[in-house]
Amino acid sequence: MSATAADIHDNHDDHGPVHTGIKRWLFTTNHKDIGTLYLVFSLIMLFVGGLMAMIIRAELFQPGLQFVNPNFFNQMVTLHALVMVFGMIMPAFAGFANWMIPLMIGAPDMALPRLNNWSFWLLPFAVVLLASTLFMPGGAPASGWTLYPPLVLQTGDAFPFAIFAVHLLGISSIMAAINIIVTIMNLRTPSMSLMQMPLFVWGWLITAYLLIAVMPVLAGGVTMLLMDQFFATSFFQAAGGGDPVLFQHIFWFFGHPEVYIIILPAFGIISQIIPAFSRKPLFGHSAMIYAMASIAFLSFIVWAHHMFTVGMPLAGQMFFMLSTMLIAIPTGVKVFNWTATMWQGSLSFETPMLFAIAFLFLFTIGGFSGLMMAMAPPDFQYHDTYFIVAHFHYVLVPGAMFAAIAGCYFWLPKWTGHMYDERLGQIHFWLSTIFVNLTFFPQHFVGLAGMPRRIPDYAVQFTNFNAMSSIGSFGFGLSQLLLVYVIYKCVKGARKATAEVWDSPEGLEWTVPSPVPYHAFDKAPTYTPRNWGG
Amino acid sequence: MKKCLMPIWGSLFAVSTANAEWEVNLPVGVTDISALIFDLHMFVFWICVAIGFVVFTAMTVAMIKFRKSKGAVPATWSHSLTAEIIWTVIPIMILISMAIPAARALVEIEDTRGTEMTIKITGYQWKWHYDYIGEDVQFFSSLAQTSNEARRLGSDIDPNSVENYLLEVDRQLVLPVDTKIRYLITANDVLHAWWVPAFAVKKDAIPGYINEGWFKVNETGTYRGQCAELCGKDHGFMPVVVKVLSKTDYAAWLAAQRTS
Ligand SMILES: [Cu+2]
């Protein structure tokens, strides 16, 4: 990174954006700008999807229908999931990828900058299209995000628009994935071997391959729905000789890897943060990579564990039960390795570390309920109940989303050049952690006690835990406003951050100044793995 | 195993089962299969508690003992083949110990031999249809009128004042006790799922498919469940209620149905 006389002429470090104002953001090809766009978009979607969750929880606060009719409730259930999965959590990690992958591998930018711009700018249009279905005759899709036929075919005028929205979201993800793979393979500084890459980069590399493998499958599945509706095909229509269960197989062949598309980048972020605040190298760097790769591989052969009740043959149920249980092994390795990283370290508890530790505990709880439902016989009881709702929200909220928040606090000083308000960050942490548990833990209980998911009203014996859950969710939703304020305050200006920001964390991203210059790493830097003196 | 352990599991949750509003666990149920599933569920639950105890203790000890503020000096090691082998092999052994009883239970659940009678269940938006195969008795079963009035948006009826709110039907499915009953299940429009927690039976009703299963209820009584697969706007309002009678009462009921 040191400038010599020869390259001063080519030194673009001080160049800012070509355009200013709105044009800067519309036409940008800079990975930092696009990363920021993704992250801001994701934050907005957190509140859009969150508002829908609040409507759901308000209705479920008491038995009886108080606020919305059942059809609108089902639309909220559907859109909440689609917005949170495709609008909030995936773009959040795409934002981190854009910002951090080039910095971590010493690349000047993403390999395909124009494609990058398009990947992002598809998203707002896709989400607006999706949201507009709410105002169409018949309303938004009310079939749940799984879009199972035949129910989804009963959607009104909104049907083709919702399908196209899913297509656009898919195209955006595929292009982002291509870009990430090409960047890692081609623009990595030659002195960094693949196995030396930081875990966040590894998590995303594997995720990108998963995206390319399964997004087209989803696109194919929803296109077949479209054909069934408008072109008289019968892929999924029993009356025409089709098979409704086929859609479920297609959906979950996409849907199960999708779970890891969301969680592997989260694993990556946690694997960056825990060593940094333990002041100790990540335990079992290679094992962590192999664990992620095995999880990704297994994710392709477990999909039908979402379908134990469809009436599969015994052999099929047995296979998917056993293959699913295998996932516990690499996942266990990850949790044990993070714990071993903390062991005999020198720990400090700034906000990113607090969120990472909460991730360790709460993601593990989500993993436990996952292990329980891997077993087909008990799953006959758990399936489609609030126990499942509790499970995947533990994995996605204090799991994936906490990792994203942790990453946000961890890298915010690097991006803005200012330290965030540590005290407010810690208050945000405690509020989030308390309320997230108040929201989702009682859902285990009502689920086991017999409350099905996706119902707008329930039998009176489920009242107490639902009321708790609703109160928790309002608290959790409000607490996230604090996150917005902390970010706003940090961007506006506060104590200057150093290049390293934290206590000598490892990685190339900490060798560039904070805030990161608009163009960094014009020349490939030399990467030397840290000698920990061990 | 299940016979001797059940009282222990039961007593651990006695506090909660005493009050339905604070129920936190699966029902033990009234079929051998539901009890088997309950035992499996508790078995894995305690495995998770044990693993959780070890892992969370290790994390907590690390957080307390190795704090920078207490002057902890970081170690520099980052590998230990022994540790990695241990925490790969032990989980494998635990998984095998789970897989064996789970696989056994699965085989038992899928064993539909020796059934004594057959009913056909058909899901409709938003009611169930029951057909007693070979008996010439069939009827629809939909949400009871009392619940149906109370559940309207803006109805001023307090759900707490309605008996078995959302869990009552106009015509209950009536079945005999101690009989291995085979059910065939399908749907007429969209997907549904027929679920009675006390029987540990949940099976999807799928247009174009006839799924099959069985249950054998050990105790007479009334058992309640709900549709468990999103089926449109009134998905939350198509309960399942099964009344299990003694064999003689059932025979009398069936005869009365035929004559009426
Ligand atoms: Cu139904």
CSV table of N, CA, C and O in Angstrom, one decimal, chain A residues 437-519:
chain,number,residue,atom,x,y,z
A,437,ASN,N,-35.7,-13.0,23.3
A,437,ASN,CA,-36.1,-14.2,24.0
A,437,ASN,C,-37.5,-14.2,24.5
A,437,ASN,O,-38.2,-15.2,24.5
A,438,LEU,N,-38.0,-13.0,25.0
A,438,LEU,CA,-39.4,-12.9,25.4
A,438,LEU,C,-40.3,-13.2,24.3
A,438,LEU,O,-41.4,-13.8,24.4
A,439,THR,N,-39.9,-12.8,23.1
A,439,THR,CA,-40.7,-13.0,21.9
A,439,THR,C,-40.8,-14.5,21.5
A,439,THR,O,-41.9,-15.0,21.3
A,440,PHE,N,-39.6,-15.1,21.4
A,440,PHE,CA,-39.6,-16.4,20.7
A,440,PHE,C,-39.6,-17.6,21.7
A,440,PHE,O,-40.0,-18.7,21.3
A,441,PHE,N,-39.1,-17.4,22.9
A,441,PHE,CA,-39.0,-18.6,23.8
A,441,PHE,C,-40.4,-19.2,24.1
A,441,PHE,O,-40.6,-20.4,24.0
A,442,PRO,N,-41.4,-18.3,24.4
A,442,PRO,CA,-42.7,-18.9,24.8
A,442,PRO,C,-43.3,-19.6,23.5
A,442,PRO,O,-44.2,-20.4,23.7
A,443,GLN,N,-42.9,-19.3,22.3
A,443,GLN,CA,-43.5,-19.9,21.2
A,443,GLN,C,-43.2,-21.4,21.1
A,443,GLN,O,-43.9,-22.2,20.6
A,444,HIS,N,-42.0,-21.8,21.8
A,444,HIS,CA,-41.8,-23.3,21.9
A,444,HIS,C,-42.9,-23.9,22.7
A,444,HIS,O,-43.4,-25.0,22.4
A,445,PHE,N,-43.3,-23.2,23.8
A,445,PHE,CA,-44.3,-23.8,24.7
A,445,PHE,C,-45.7,-24.0,24.0
A,445,PHE,O,-46.3,-25.0,24.0
A,446,VAL,N,-46.2,-22.9,23.4
A,446,VAL,CA,-47.5,-23.0,22.7
A,446,VAL,C,-47.5,-24.0,21.6
A,446,VAL,O,-48.4,-24.7,21.3
A,447,GLY,N,-46.3,-24.1,20.9
A,447,GLY,CA,-46.2,-25.0,19.8
A,447,GLY,C,-46.3,-26.4,20.3
A,447,GLY,O,-47.1,-27.2,19.8
A,448,LEU,N,-45.6,-26.8,21.4
A,448,LEU,CA,-45.6,-28.1,21.9
A,448,LEU,C,-47.0,-28.4,22.4
A,448,LEU,O,-47.6,-29.5,22.3
A,449,ALA,N,-47.7,-27.4,23.0
A,449,ALA,CA,-49.0,-27.6,23.6
A,449,ALA,C,-50.1,-27.7,22.5
A,449,ALA,O,-51.2,-28.0,22.9
A,450,GLY,N,-49.7,-27.5,21.3
A,450,GLY,CA,-50.7,-27.8,20.2
A,450,GLY,C,-51.1,-26.6,19.4
A,450,GLY,O,-52.1,-26.7,18.7
A,451,MET,N,-50.4,-25.5,19.4
A,451,MET,CA,-50.9,-24.4,18.5
A,451,MET,C,-50.3,-24.4,17.2
A,451,MET,O,-49.1,-24.4,17.0
A,452,PRO,N,-51.1,-24.6,16.1
A,452,PRO,CA,-50.6,-24.6,14.7
A,452,PRO,C,-50.0,-23.2,14.4
A,452,PRO,O,-50.4,-22.2,14.9
A,453,ARG,N,-49.1,-23.2,13.4
A,453,ARG,CA,-48.6,-21.9,12.9
A,453,ARG,C,-49.6,-21.4,11.9
A,453,ARG,O,-50.5,-22.0,11.4
A,454,ARG,N,-49.4,-20.1,11.5
A,454,ARG,CA,-50.1,-19.4,10.4
A,454,ARG,C,-51.6,-19.4,10.7
A,454,ARG,O,-52.5,-19.6,9.8
A,455,ILE,N,-52.0,-19.2,12.0
A,455,ILE,CA,-53.4,-19.0,12.3
A,455,ILE,C,-53.6,-17.6,12.9
A,455,ILE,O,-52.8,-17.2,13.7
A,456,PRO,N,-54.7,-16.9,12.6
A,456,PRO,CA,-54.9,-15.6,13.1
A,456,PRO,C,-55.5,-15.5,14.4
A,456,PRO,O,-55.6,-14.5,15.1
A,457,ASP,N,-56.0,-16.7,14.9
A,457,ASP,CA,-56.8,-16.7,16.1
A,457,ASP,C,-56.5,-18.1,16.7
A,457,ASP,O,-56.2,-19.0,16.0
A,458,TYR,N,-56.7,-18.2,18.1
A,458,TYR,CA,-56.3,-19.4,18.7
A,458,TYR,C,-57.2,-19.8,19.9
A,458,TYR,O,-57.9,-18.9,20.4
A,459,ALA,N,-57.1,-21.0,20.3
A,459,ALA,CA,-57.9,-21.5,21.5
A,459,ALA,C,-57.4,-20.7,22.7
A,459,ALA,O,-56.2,-20.4,22.8
A,460,VAL,N,-58.3,-20.5,23.7
A,460,VAL,CA,-57.9,-19.6,24.8
A,460,VAL,C,-56.8,-20.1,25.7
A,460,VAL,O,-56.1,-19.3,26.3
A,461,GLN,N,-56.5,-21.4,25.7
A,461,GLN,CA,-55.4,-21.9,26.6
A,461,GLN,C,-54.0,-21.4,26.1
A,461,GLN,O,-53.1,-21.6,26.8
A,462,PHE,N,-54.0,-20.9,24.9
A,462,PHE,CA,-52.6,-20.4,24.4
A,462,PHE,C,-52.4,-18.9,24.7
A,462,PHE,O,-51.5,-18.3,24.3
A,463,THR,N,-53.4,-18.3,25.4
A,463,THR,CA,-53.4,-16.8,25.5
A,463,THR,C,-52.1,-16.3,26.2
A,463,THR,O,-51.5,-15.3,25.7
A,464,ASN,N,-51.8,-16.9,27.4
A,464,ASN,CA,-50.7,-16.3,28.2
A,464,ASN,C,-49.4,-16.1,27.4
A,464,ASN,O,-48.8,-15.1,27.4
A,465,PHE,N,-49.0,-17.2,26.8
A,465,PHE,CA,-47.7,-17.2,26.1
A,465,PHE,C,-47.7,-16.3,24.9
A,465,PHE,O,-46.7,-15.7,24.5
A,466,ASN,N,-48.9,-16.3,24.2
A,466,ASN,CA,-49.0,-15.4,23.1
A,466,ASN,C,-48.9,-14.0,23.5
A,466,ASN,O,-48.3,-13.1,22.8
A,467,ALA,N,-49.5,-13.6,24.6
A,467,ALA,CA,-49.4,-12.2,25.0
A,467,ALA,C,-48.0,-11.8,25.3
A,467,ALA,O,-47.5,-10.8,25.0
A,468,MET,N,-47.3,-12.8,26.0
A,468,MET,CA,-45.9,-12.5,26.3
A,468,MET,C,-45.1,-12.3,25.0
A,468,MET,O,-44.3,-11.4,24.9
A,469,SER,N,-45.3,-13.2,24.1
A,469,SER,CA,-44.6,-13.1,22.8
A,469,SER,C,-44.9,-11.8,22.1
A,469,SER,O,-44.0,-11.2,21.6
A,470,SER,N,-46.1,-11.4,22.1
A,470,SER,CA,-46.5,-10.1,21.5
A,470,SER,C,-45.7,-8.9,22.2
A,470,SER,O,-45.2,-8.0,21.5
A,471,ILE,N,-45.8,-8.9,23.5
A,471,ILE,CA,-45.1,-7.8,24.2
A,471,ILE,C,-43.6,-7.8,23.9
A,471,ILE,O,-43.0,-6.8,23.6
A,472,GLY,N,-43.0,-9.0,23.9
A,472,GLY,CA,-41.6,-9.1,23.5
A,472,GLY,C,-41.3,-8.6,22.1
A,472,GLY,O,-40.4,-7.8,21.9
A,473,SER,N,-42.2,-8.9,21.2
A,473,SER,CA,-42.0,-8.4,19.8
A,473,SER,C,-42.1,-6.9,19.7
A,473,SER,O,-41.3,-6.3,18.9
A,474,PHE,N,-43.1,-6.3,20.4
A,474,PHE,CA,-43.1,-4.9,20.3
A,474,PHE,C,-41.9,-4.2,20.9
A,474,PHE,O,-41.3,-3.3,20.3
A,475,GLY,N,-41.4,-4.8,22.0
A,475,GLY,CA,-40.2,-4.3,22.6
A,475,GLY,C,-39.0,-4.5,21.7
A,475,GLY,O,-38.2,-3.6,21.5
A,476,PHE,N,-38.9,-5.6,21.0
A,476,PHE,CA,-37.8,-5.9,20.1
A,476,PHE,C,-37.9,-4.9,18.9
A,476,PHE,O,-36.8,-4.4,18.5
A,477,GLY,N,-39.1,-4.7,18.4
A,477,GLY,CA,-39.2,-3.8,17.2
A,477,GLY,C,-38.8,-2.4,17.6
A,477,GLY,O,-38.0,-1.8,16.9
A,478,LEU,N,-39.2,-1.9,18.8
A,478,LEU,CA,-38.9,-0.6,19.2
A,478,LEU,C,-37.4,-0.4,19.4
A,478,LEU,O,-36.8,0.6,19.1
A,479,SER,N,-36.8,-1.5,20.0
A,479,SER,CA,-35.3,-1.4,20.3
A,479,SER,C,-34.5,-1.2,19.1
A,479,SER,O,-33.4,-0.6,19.1
A,480,GLN,N,-35.0,-1.7,17.9
A,480,GLN,CA,-34.2,-1.5,16.7
A,480,GLN,C,-34.2,0.0,16.2
A,480,GLN,O,-33.3,0.3,15.5
A,481,LEU,N,-35.1,0.8,16.7
A,481,LEU,CA,-35.0,2.2,16.4
A,481,LEU,C,-33.7,2.8,17.0
A,481,LEU,O,-33.1,3.7,16.5
A,482,LEU,N,-33.3,2.2,18.1
A,482,LEU,CA,-32.1,2.6,18.8
A,482,LEU,C,-30.9,2.4,17.9
A,482,LEU,O,-29.9,3.2,17.8
A,483,LEU,N,-30.9,1.2,17.2
A,483,LEU,CA,-29.8,0.9,16.2
A,483,LEU,C,-29.7,2.0,15.2
A,483,LEU,O,-28.6,2.4,14.8
A,484,VAL,N,-30.9,2.4,14.6
A,484,VAL,CA,-30.9,3.4,13.6
A,484,VAL,C,-30.2,4.7,14.2
A,484,VAL,O,-29.4,5.3,13.5
A,485,TYR,N,-30.6,5.1,15.4
A,485,TYR,CA,-30.0,6.3,16.0
A,485,TYR,C,-28.5,6.1,16.2
A,485,TYR,O,-27.8,7.1,15.9
A,486,VAL,N,-28.1,5.0,16.7
A,486,VAL,CA,-26.6,4.8,16.9
A,486,VAL,C,-25.9,4.9,15.6
A,486,VAL,O,-24.8,5.6,15.5
A,487,ILE,N,-26.4,4.3,14.5
A,487,ILE,CA,-25.8,4.4,13.2
A,487,ILE,C,-25.8,5.9,12.7
A,487,ILE,O,-24.7,6.4,12.3
A,488,TYR,N,-26.9,6.5,12.9
A,488,TYR,CA,-27.0,8.0,12.5
A,488,TYR,C,-26.0,8.8,13.2
A,488,TYR,O,-25.3,9.6,12.6
A,489,LYS,N,-25.9,8.6,14.5
A,489,LYS,CA,-25.0,9.4,15.3
A,489,LYS,C,-23.6,9.1,14.9
A,489,LYS,O,-22.7,10.0,14.8
A,490,CYS,N,-23.3,7.9,14.6
A,490,CYS,CA,-21.9,7.5,14.2
A,490,CYS,C,-21.5,8.1,12.8
A,490,CYS,O,-20.4,8.6,12.7
A,491,VAL,N,-22.5,8.0,11.9
A,491,VAL,CA,-22.2,8.6,10.6
A,491,VAL,C,-22.0,10.1,10.7
A,491,VAL,O,-21.1,10.6,10.0
A,492,LYS,N,-22.8,10.7,11.5
A,492,LYS,CA,-22.8,12.2,11.5
A,492,LYS,C,-21.5,12.7,12.1
A,492,LYS,O,-21.0,13.8,11.8
A,493,GLY,N,-20.8,11.9,12.9
A,493,GLY,CA,-19.5,12.3,13.5
A,493,GLY,C,-19.4,12.0,14.9
A,493,GLY,O,-20.4,12.3,15.7
A,494,ALA,N,-18.3,11.5,15.3
A,494,ALA,CA,-18.0,11.2,16.7
A,494,ALA,C,-16.5,11.0,16.8
A,494,ALA,O,-15.8,11.4,15.9
A,495,ARG,N,-16.1,10.4,17.9
A,495,ARG,CA,-14.7,10.2,18.1
A,495,ARG,C,-14.1,9.5,16.9
A,495,ARG,O,-14.7,8.6,16.4
A,496,LYS,N,-12.9,10.0,16.5
A,496,LYS,CA,-12.3,9.4,15.3
A,496,LYS,C,-11.8,8.0,15.6
A,496,LYS,O,-11.3,7.6,16.6
A,497,ALA,N,-12.0,7.1,14.6
A,497,ALA,CA,-11.5,5.7,14.7
A,497,ALA,C,-10.1,5.6,14.1
A,497,ALA,O,-9.8,6.3,13.1
A,498,THR,N,-9.3,4.8,14.7
A,498,THR,CA,-8.0,4.5,14.1
A,498,THR,C,-8.1,3.5,12.9
A,498,THR,O,-9.2,2.9,12.7
A,499,ALA,N,-7.0,3.3,12.2
A,499,ALA,CA,-7.1,2.3,11.1
A,499,ALA,C,-7.4,0.9,11.7
A,499,ALA,O,-8.2,0.1,11.1
A,500,GLU,N,-6.9,0.6,12.8
A,500,GLU,CA,-7.1,-0.8,13.4
A,500,GLU,C,-8.5,-0.8,14.1
A,500,GLU,O,-9.0,-2.0,14.3
A,501,VAL,N,-9.0,0.3,14.5
A,501,VAL,CA,-10.3,0.4,15.3
A,501,VAL,C,-10.2,-0.4,16.6
A,501,VAL,O,-10.3,0.2,17.7
A,502,TRP,N,-10.0,-1.7,16.6
A,502,TRP,CA,-10.0,-2.5,17.8
A,502,TRP,C,-8.6,-2.8,18.2
A,502,TRP,O,-7.7,-2.3,17.6
A,503,ASP,N,-8.5,-3.7,19.1
A,503,ASP,CA,-7.2,-4.0,19.7
A,503,ASP,C,-6.4,-5.0,18.8
A,503,ASP,O,-6.5,-6.2,18.9
A,504,SER,N,-5.7,-4.4,17.8
A,504,SER,CA,-5.0,-5.1,16.8
A,504,SER,C,-5.6,-6.4,16.3
A,504,SER,O,-5.1,-7.5,16.4
A,505,PRO,N,-6.8,-6.3,15.6
A,505,PRO,CA,-7.4,-7.4,15.0
A,505,PRO,C,-6.6,-7.8,13.7
A,505,PRO,O,-5.9,-7.0,13.2
A,506,GLU,N,-6.8,-9.1,13.3
A,506,GLU,CA,-6.0,-9.5,12.2
A,506,GLU,C,-6.8,-9.3,10.9
A,506,GLU,O,-8.0,-9.5,10.8
A,507,GLY,N,-6.1,-9.0,9.8
A,507,GLY,CA,-6.7,-8.9,8.5
A,507,GLY,C,-6.3,-7.7,7.7
A,507,GLY,O,-6.0,-6.6,8.3
A,508,LEU,N,-6.3,-7.8,6.4
A,508,LEU,CA,-5.9,-6.7,5.5
A,508,LEU,C,-6.9,-5.5,5.7
A,508,LEU,O,-6.4,-4.3,5.5
A,509,GLU,N,-8.1,-5.7,6.0
A,509,GLU,CA,-9.1,-4.6,6.1
A,509,GLU,C,-8.7,-3.6,7.2
A,509,GLU,O,-9.1,-2.4,7.1
A,510,TRP,N,-7.9,-4.0,8.1
A,510,TRP,CA,-7.5,-3.1,9.2
A,510,TRP,C,-6.2,-2.4,8.9
A,510,TRP,O,-5.7,-1.6,9.7
A,511,THR,N,-5.6,-2.6,7.7
A,511,THR,CA,-4.4,-1.9,7.3
A,511,THR,C,-4.7,-0.7,6.6
A,511,THR,O,-3.8,0.2,6.4
A,512,VAL,N,-5.9,-0.5,6.1
A,512,VAL,CA,-6.3,0.7,5.4
A,512,VAL,C,-6.9,1.7,6.4
A,512,VAL,O,-7.4,1.3,7.4
A,513,PRO,N,-6.8,3.0,6.1
A,513,PRO,CA,-7.3,4.0,7.1
A,513,PRO,C,-8.8,3.9,7.3
A,513,PRO,O,-9.5,3.3,6.5
A,514,SER,N,-9.3,4.5,8.4
A,514,SER,CA,-10.7,4.6,8.6
A,514,SER,C,-11.0,6.1,8.5
A,514,SER,O,-10.4,6.8,9.2
A,515,PRO,N,-12.0,6.5,7.8
A,515,PRO,CA,-12.8,5.7,6.9
A,515,PRO,C,-12.0,5.2,5.7
A,515,PRO,O,-10.9,5.8,5.4
A,516,VAL,N,-12.4,4.1,5.1
A,516,VAL,CA,-11.7,3.5,4.0
A,516,VAL,C,-11.7,4.5,2.8
A,516,VAL,O,-12.7,5.1,2.5
A,517,PRO,N,-10.5,4.8,2.2
A,517,PRO,CA,-10.5,5.7,1.1
A,517,PRO,C,-11.5,5.2,0.0
A,517,PRO,O,-11.7,4.0,-0.1
A,518,TYR,N,-12.0,6.1,-0.9
A,518,TYR,CA,-12.9,5.7,-1.9
A,518,TYR,C,-12.3,4.6,-2.8
A,518,TYR,O,-13.0,3.7,-3.2
A,519,HIS,N,-11.0,4.7,-3.0
A,519,HIS,CA,-10.3,3.6,-3.8
A,519,HIS,C,-9.2,3.1,-2.9
A,519,HIS,O,-8.3,3.8,-2.5
